[in-house]
JSON list of C-alpha atoms in Angstrom, two decimals:
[
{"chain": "G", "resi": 1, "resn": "UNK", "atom": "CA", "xyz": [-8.43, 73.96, -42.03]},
{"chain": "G", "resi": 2, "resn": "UNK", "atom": "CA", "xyz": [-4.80, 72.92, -43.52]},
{"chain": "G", "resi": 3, "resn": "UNK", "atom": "CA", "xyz": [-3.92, 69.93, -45.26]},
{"chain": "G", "resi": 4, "resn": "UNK", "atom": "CA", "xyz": [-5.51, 67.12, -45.56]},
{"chain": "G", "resi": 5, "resn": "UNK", "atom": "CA", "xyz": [-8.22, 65.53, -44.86]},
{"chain": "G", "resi": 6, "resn": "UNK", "atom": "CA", "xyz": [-9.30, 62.06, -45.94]},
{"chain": "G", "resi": 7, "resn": "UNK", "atom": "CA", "xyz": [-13.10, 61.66, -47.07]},
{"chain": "G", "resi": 8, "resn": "UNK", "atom": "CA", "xyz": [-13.28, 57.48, -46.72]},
{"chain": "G", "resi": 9, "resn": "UNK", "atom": "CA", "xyz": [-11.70, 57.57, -42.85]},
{"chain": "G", "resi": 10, "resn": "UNK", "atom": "CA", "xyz": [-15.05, 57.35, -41.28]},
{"chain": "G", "resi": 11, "resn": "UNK", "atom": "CA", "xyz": [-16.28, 54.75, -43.86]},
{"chain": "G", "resi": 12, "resn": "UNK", "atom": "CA", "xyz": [-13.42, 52.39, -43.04]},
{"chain": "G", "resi": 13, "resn": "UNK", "atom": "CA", "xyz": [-13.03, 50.41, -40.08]},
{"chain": "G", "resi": 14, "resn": "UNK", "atom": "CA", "xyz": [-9.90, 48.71, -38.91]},
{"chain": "G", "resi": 15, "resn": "UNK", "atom": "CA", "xyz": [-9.91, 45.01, -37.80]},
{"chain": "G", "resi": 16, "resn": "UNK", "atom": "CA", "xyz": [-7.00, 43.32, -36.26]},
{"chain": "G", "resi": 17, "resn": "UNK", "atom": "CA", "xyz": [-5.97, 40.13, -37.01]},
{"chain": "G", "resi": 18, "resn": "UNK", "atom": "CA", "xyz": [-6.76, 38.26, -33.40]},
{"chain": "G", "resi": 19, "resn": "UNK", "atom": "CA", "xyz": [-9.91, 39.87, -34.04]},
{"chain": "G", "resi": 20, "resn": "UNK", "atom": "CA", "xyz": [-11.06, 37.79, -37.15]},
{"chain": "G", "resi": 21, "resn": "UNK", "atom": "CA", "xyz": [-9.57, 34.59, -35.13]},
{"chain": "G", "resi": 22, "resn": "UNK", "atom": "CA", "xyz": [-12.17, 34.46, -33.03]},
{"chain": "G", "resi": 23, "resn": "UNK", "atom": "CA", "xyz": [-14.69, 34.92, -35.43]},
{"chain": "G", "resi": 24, "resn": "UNK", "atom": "CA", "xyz": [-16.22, 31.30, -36.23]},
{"chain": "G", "resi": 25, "resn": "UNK", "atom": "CA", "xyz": [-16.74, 31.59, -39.75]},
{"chain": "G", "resi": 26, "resn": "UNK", "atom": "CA", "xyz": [-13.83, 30.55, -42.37]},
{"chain": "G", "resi": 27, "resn": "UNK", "atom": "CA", "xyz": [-15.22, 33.06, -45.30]},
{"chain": "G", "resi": 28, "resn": "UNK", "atom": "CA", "xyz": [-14.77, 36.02, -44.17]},
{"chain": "G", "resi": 29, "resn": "UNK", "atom": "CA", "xyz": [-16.70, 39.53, -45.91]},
{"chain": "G", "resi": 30, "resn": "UNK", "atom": "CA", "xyz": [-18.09, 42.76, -44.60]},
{"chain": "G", "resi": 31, "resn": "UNK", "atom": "CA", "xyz": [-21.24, 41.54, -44.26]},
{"chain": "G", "resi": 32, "resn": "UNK", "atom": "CA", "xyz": [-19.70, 38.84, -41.54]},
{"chain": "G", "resi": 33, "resn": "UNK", "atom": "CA", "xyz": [-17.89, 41.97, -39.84]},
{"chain": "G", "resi": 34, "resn": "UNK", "atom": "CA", "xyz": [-20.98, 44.17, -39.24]},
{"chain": "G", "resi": 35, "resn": "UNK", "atom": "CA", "xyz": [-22.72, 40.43, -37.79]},
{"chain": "G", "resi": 36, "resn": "UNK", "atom": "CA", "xyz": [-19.92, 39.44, -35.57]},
{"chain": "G", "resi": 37, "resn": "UNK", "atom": "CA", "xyz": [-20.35, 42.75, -33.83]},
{"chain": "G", "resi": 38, "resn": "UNK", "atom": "CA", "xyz": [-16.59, 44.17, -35.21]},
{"chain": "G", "resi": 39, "resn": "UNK", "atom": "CA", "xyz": [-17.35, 47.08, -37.59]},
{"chain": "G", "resi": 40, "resn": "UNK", "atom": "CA", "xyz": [-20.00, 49.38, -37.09]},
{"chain": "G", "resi": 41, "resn": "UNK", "atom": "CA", "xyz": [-22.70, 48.96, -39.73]},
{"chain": "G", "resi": 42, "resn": "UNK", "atom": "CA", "xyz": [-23.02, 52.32, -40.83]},
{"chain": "G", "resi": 43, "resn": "UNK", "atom": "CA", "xyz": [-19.31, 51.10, -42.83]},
{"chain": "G", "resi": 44, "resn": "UNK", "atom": "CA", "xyz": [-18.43, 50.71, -45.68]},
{"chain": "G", "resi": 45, "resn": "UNK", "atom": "CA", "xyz": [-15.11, 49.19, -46.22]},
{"chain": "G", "resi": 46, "resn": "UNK", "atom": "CA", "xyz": [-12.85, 47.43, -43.95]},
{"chain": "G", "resi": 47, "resn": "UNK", "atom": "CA", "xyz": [-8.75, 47.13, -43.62]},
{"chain": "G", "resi": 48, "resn": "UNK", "atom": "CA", "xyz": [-7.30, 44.16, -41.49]},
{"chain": "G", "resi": 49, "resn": "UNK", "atom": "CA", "xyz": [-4.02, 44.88, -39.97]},
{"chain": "G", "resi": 50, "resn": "UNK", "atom": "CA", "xyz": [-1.62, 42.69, -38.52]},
{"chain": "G", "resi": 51, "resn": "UNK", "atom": "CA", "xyz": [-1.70, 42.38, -34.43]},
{"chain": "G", "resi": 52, "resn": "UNK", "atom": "CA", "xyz": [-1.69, 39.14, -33.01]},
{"chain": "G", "resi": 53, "resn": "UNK", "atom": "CA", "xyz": [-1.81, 35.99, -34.16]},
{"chain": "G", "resi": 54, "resn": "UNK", "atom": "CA", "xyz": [-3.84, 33.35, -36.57]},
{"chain": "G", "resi": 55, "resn": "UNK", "atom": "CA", "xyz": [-3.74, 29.73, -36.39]},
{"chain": "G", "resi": 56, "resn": "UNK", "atom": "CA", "xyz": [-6.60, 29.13, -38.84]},
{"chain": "G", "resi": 57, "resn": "UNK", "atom": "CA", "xyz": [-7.11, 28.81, -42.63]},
{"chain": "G", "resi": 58, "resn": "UNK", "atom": "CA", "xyz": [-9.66, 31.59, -43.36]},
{"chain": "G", "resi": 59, "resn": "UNK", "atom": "CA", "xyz": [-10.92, 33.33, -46.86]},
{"chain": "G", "resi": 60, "resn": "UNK", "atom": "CA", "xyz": [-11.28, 37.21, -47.26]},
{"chain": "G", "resi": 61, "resn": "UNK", "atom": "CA", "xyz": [-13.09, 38.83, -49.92]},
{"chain": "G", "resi": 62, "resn": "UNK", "atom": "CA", "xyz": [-13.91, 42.46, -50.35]},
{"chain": "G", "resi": 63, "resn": "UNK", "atom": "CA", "xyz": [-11.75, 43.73, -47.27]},
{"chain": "G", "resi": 64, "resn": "UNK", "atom": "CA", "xyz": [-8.22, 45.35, -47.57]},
{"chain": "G", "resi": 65, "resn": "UNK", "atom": "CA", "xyz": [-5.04, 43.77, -46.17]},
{"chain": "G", "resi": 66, "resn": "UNK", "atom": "CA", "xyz": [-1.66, 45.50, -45.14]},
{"chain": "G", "resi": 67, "resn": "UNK", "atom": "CA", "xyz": [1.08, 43.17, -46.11]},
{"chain": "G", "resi": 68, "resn": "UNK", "atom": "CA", "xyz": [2.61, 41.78, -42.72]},
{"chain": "G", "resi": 69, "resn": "UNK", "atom": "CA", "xyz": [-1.84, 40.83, -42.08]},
{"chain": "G", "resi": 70, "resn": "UNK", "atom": "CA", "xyz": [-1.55, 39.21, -45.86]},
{"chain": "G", "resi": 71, "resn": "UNK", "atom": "CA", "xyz": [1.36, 37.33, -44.89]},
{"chain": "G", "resi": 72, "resn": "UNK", "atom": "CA", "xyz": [0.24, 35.78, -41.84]},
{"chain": "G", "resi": 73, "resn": "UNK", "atom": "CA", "xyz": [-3.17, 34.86, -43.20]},
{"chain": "G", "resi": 74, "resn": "UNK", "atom": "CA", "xyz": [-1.57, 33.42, -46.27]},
{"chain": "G", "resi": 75, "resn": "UNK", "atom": "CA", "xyz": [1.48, 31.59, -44.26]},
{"chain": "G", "resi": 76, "resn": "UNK", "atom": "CA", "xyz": [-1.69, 30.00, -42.04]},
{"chain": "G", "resi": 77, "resn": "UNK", "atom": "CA", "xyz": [-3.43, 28.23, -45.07]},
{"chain": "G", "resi": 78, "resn": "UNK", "atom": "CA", "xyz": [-5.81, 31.10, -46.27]},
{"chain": "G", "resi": 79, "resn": "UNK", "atom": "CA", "xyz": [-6.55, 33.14, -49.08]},
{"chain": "G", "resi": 80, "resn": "UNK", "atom": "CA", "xyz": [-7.12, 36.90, -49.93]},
{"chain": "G", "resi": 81, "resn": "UNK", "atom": "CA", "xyz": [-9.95, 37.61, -52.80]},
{"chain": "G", "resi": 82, "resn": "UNK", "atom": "CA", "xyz": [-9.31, 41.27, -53.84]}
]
């Protein structure tokens, strides 16, 4: 093997932003992911990146955020809880 290789990638799932739209709770955690059917359960951390669109105030805690996702939840009325 060469270079390298991250130990978390399997533990992390990626969730796009449409995804948590249609999701019909406004808090938002892991434990809501794994639920709503949109992270496998065996995760343990989640990153939400920014594809599509959000119309909805919603609150995050516990998940990461890249920045254009952070801006379009925060320019819709919601909040990020680190």
């Amino acid at each position: 093997k060469r270079g390298f290789v991250s130990l978390t990638k399997a533990n992390t799932a990626h969730v796009r932003l449409y995804e948590l739209a249609a999701v019909g709770v406004d808090e938002i955690d892991l434990l809501v992911l794994k639920q709503a059917g949109l992270v496998s359960s065996a995760v343990k951390a989640a990153k939400v990146y920014l594809a599509g669109e959000i119309d909805r105030a919603i609150k995050l805690s516990g998940i990461a955020v890249t920045k254009g996702a952070r801006a379009a939840i925060e320019a819709a009325g919601g909040t990020i809880a680190d």
